[in-house]
XYZ file of C-alpha atoms in Angstrom:
229
model
C -129.488 -104.474 -96.661
C -132.673 -104.888 -94.084
C -135.549 -102.640 -94.662
C -135.457 -99.477 -92.599
C -138.285 -99.686 -89.221
C -141.101 -98.719 -89.842
C -141.703 -95.318 -87.385
C -144.806 -95.857 -85.074
C -146.689 -92.826 -84.724
C -147.527 -90.519 -81.206
C -151.265 -91.853 -81.561
C -149.818 -95.174 -81.656
C -148.003 -94.697 -78.419
C -149.825 -92.847 -76.578
C -152.569 -95.915 -77.519
C -150.569 -98.652 -76.238
C -149.538 -96.456 -73.114
C -153.510 -95.878 -72.189
C -153.584 -99.890 -72.889
C -151.068 -100.398 -69.960
C -152.600 -98.259 -67.365
C -155.831 -99.532 -67.659
C -153.441 -103.310 -67.180
C -151.618 -101.702 -64.410
C -154.556 -100.194 -62.369
C -156.510 -103.750 -62.896
C -153.336 -105.729 -61.495
C -153.901 -102.874 -58.552
C -157.048 -103.212 -58.077
C -156.862 -106.939 -58.536
C -153.892 -107.217 -55.429
C -155.707 -104.875 -53.151
C -158.463 -106.944 -53.221
C -156.060 -110.316 -52.521
C -154.316 -108.246 -49.796
C -157.913 -107.378 -47.826
C -158.308 -111.318 -47.955
C -155.028 -112.055 -46.527
C -155.561 -109.844 -44.231
C -158.636 -110.602 -42.664
C -157.037 -113.918 -42.621
C -154.597 -112.484 -40.279
C -156.785 -110.881 -38.144
C -158.804 -113.658 -37.957
C -155.938 -115.643 -36.431
C -155.006 -112.842 -34.659
C -158.397 -113.165 -32.594
C -157.835 -116.830 -32.315
C -154.489 -116.347 -31.520
C -155.977 -113.818 -28.389
C -158.920 -116.404 -27.346
C -156.279 -118.969 -26.913
C -153.710 -116.505 -24.887
C -156.810 -115.506 -22.405
C -157.305 -119.610 -22.079
C -153.728 -120.135 -20.853
C -153.470 -116.355 -18.282
C -156.618 -118.248 -16.750
C -155.205 -121.181 -16.874
C -152.211 -119.867 -14.570
C -154.471 -117.325 -12.596
C -156.092 -120.624 -11.140
C -151.989 -122.219 -10.354
C -151.091 -119.144 -8.939
C -153.901 -118.971 -6.141
C -152.388 -120.972 -3.457
C -148.855 -119.172 -4.104
C -150.520 -115.830 -3.738
C -151.926 -116.902 -0.010
C -149.138 -118.574 0.752
C -147.141 -115.023 0.222
C -149.881 -113.141 2.265
C -149.776 -115.341 5.200
C -145.583 -114.407 4.833
C -146.195 -110.841 4.449
C -148.398 -110.843 7.881
C -145.691 -111.187 9.613
C -143.667 -107.978 8.383
C -145.051 -104.499 10.023
C -145.756 -101.954 7.641
C -144.981 -104.222 4.774
C -147.604 -102.952 2.430
C -147.446 -99.144 4.316
C -143.251 -99.500 2.867
C -144.418 -100.872 -0.685
C -145.913 -98.310 -0.908
C -144.302 -95.062 -0.399
C -141.177 -96.582 -2.291
C -142.966 -96.758 -5.436
C -143.057 -93.530 -7.016
C -146.567 -93.348 -8.809
C -147.825 -94.280 -5.463
C -145.755 -92.501 -2.909
C -146.926 -89.000 -5.205
C -150.390 -90.209 -4.058
C -150.243 -90.147 -0.343
C -149.811 -87.327 2.001
C -148.699 -87.371 5.695
C -152.335 -88.781 6.921
C -152.698 -91.145 4.433
C -149.415 -92.736 5.270
C -150.656 -92.915 8.865
C -153.324 -94.594 7.930
C -151.966 -97.378 5.594
C -150.070 -98.392 8.167
C -153.165 -99.925 9.648
C -152.909 -102.344 6.578
C -152.794 -105.430 6.850
C -153.199 -107.325 3.437
C -153.756 -106.250 -0.192
C -155.526 -108.663 -2.627
C -155.678 -108.509 -6.060
C -158.345 -110.845 -7.848
C -159.139 -111.258 -11.385
C -162.274 -112.663 -12.455
C -163.128 -115.779 -13.988
C -163.451 -113.902 -17.541
C -160.303 -111.697 -17.143
C -161.229 -109.339 -19.898
C -164.319 -108.617 -17.465
C -162.220 -106.852 -15.125
C -160.586 -106.982 -11.796
C -160.855 -106.811 -7.442
C -158.720 -104.728 -5.286
C -159.328 -105.368 -1.389
C -157.185 -104.132 1.510
C -157.486 -105.467 4.757
C -157.024 -103.124 7.680
C -156.819 -103.504 10.998
C -158.712 -101.264 13.325
C -158.160 -97.872 13.199
C -159.418 -94.555 14.101
C -159.286 -93.365 10.764
C -163.044 -95.858 9.123
C -164.888 -98.513 10.731
C -164.386 -100.464 7.462
C -162.184 -103.856 8.044
C -162.044 -104.191 3.845
C -161.888 -101.231 1.738
C -163.137 -102.559 -2.161
C -162.764 -101.478 -5.643
C -163.859 -103.572 -8.862
C -163.193 -102.561 -12.080
C -165.733 -104.151 -15.144
C -165.862 -103.660 -18.503
C -169.193 -105.028 -19.730
C -169.508 -106.784 -23.329
C -169.779 -103.281 -25.502
C -166.251 -103.192 -24.029
C -167.574 -100.021 -21.951
C -165.266 -99.642 -18.152
C -166.872 -99.141 -15.051
C -165.980 -99.299 -11.305
C -167.373 -99.155 -7.862
C -165.914 -99.433 -4.697
C -167.086 -99.290 -0.941
C -168.654 -96.691 0.651
C -165.958 -95.855 3.519
C -167.560 -94.753 6.645
C -164.985 -92.287 8.219
C -165.057 -91.680 11.899
C -165.686 -88.521 12.986
C -163.439 -86.210 11.857
C -161.293 -88.297 11.034
C -162.279 -88.694 6.758
C -158.945 -87.721 4.571
C -160.476 -86.676 1.470
C -162.340 -83.506 3.287
C -159.060 -82.104 4.809
C -160.036 -78.673 6.182
C -158.171 -75.693 4.543
C -156.181 -74.711 7.682
C -154.816 -78.142 7.536
C -153.512 -77.589 4.105
C -151.902 -75.077 4.775
C -150.275 -76.693 7.964
C -149.096 -79.054 5.715
C -147.585 -76.918 2.999
C -145.764 -75.102 5.362
C -144.141 -78.165 6.903
C -143.823 -79.227 3.754
C -142.703 -76.810 1.565
C -145.885 -77.640 -0.816
C -149.041 -79.176 -0.790
C -150.190 -82.180 0.131
C -151.669 -83.742 -2.660
C -155.422 -85.470 -2.988
C -155.414 -87.803 -0.286
C -155.072 -91.755 -1.994
C -158.420 -92.629 -0.238
C -160.177 -90.116 -2.789
C -159.293 -93.255 -5.015
C -162.107 -95.247 -3.996
C -164.862 -92.744 -4.517
C -163.410 -91.327 -7.986
C -165.267 -93.242 -11.128
C -164.829 -90.761 -13.858
C -162.663 -92.488 -16.086
C -162.359 -96.282 -15.012
C -161.149 -97.123 -18.164
C -157.905 -95.231 -17.499
C -157.236 -95.973 -13.797
C -153.872 -95.372 -13.530
C -153.150 -96.191 -9.549
C -155.440 -99.380 -10.520
C -153.590 -100.658 -13.222
C -150.155 -99.694 -10.906
C -151.359 -101.989 -8.229
C -152.502 -104.933 -10.252
C -149.880 -105.135 -12.907
C -146.816 -104.417 -11.035
C -147.270 -103.935 -7.310
C -149.191 -106.878 -6.925
C -147.260 -109.683 -9.047
C -143.691 -108.449 -6.921
C -144.445 -106.841 -3.992
C -141.300 -107.230 -2.349
C -139.451 -105.294 -4.778
C -140.780 -102.250 -3.156
C -140.537 -103.192 0.077
C -137.049 -104.108 0.006
C -136.224 -100.465 -1.902
C -135.913 -98.722 1.585
C -135.135 -102.344 3.145
C -131.724 -102.235 0.751
C -130.781 -97.996 1.511
C -130.674 -98.448 5.564
C -127.680 -101.658 4.913
C -125.922 -98.753 2.838
């Protein structure tokens, strides 16, 4: 018959448990330190990937330029292409009053240019025919991101003709428009050129650069398709 197993005291059990806890905590701490090291490597590769992606994007920006130029030449043959495109875009149309639409009928060309270092910003140029609203042939707005990541913007000063400043509509005009359209006119589209309050969250600039500019035809065709139904 085998000898009975020796009894382990409660004190010994607690001592063993404490030792296991200490070992576990040490292993956890070492694992956390290793995770941090691995994460640093992942972050380093992510930064490297971002730099490589930017290089590729810059390369293809240059390759796209001749096609953008050709597209602009073809668009110039279509009357009211850009005003139709803007009116058909749900976010842009929400910013357009009746007089804004009238002014945009003189818009002949839109160009978006990303700076050579595309991380630093972009510019949007609007080209106009002679019109009754302002003297400018070109209205531009630029968005910049400095090395510290702070956004800013600047734009062309609009030289309004006498009594034609759409950013300063009289209350009488507003009331007339309200009765006609059953709601108040939105703030003028052209106010965007003077608004530099939050360049980092300029929704209109982003919409034009990232949504309309890559393929304006899809929005121009909305009205054409509807008229064919």
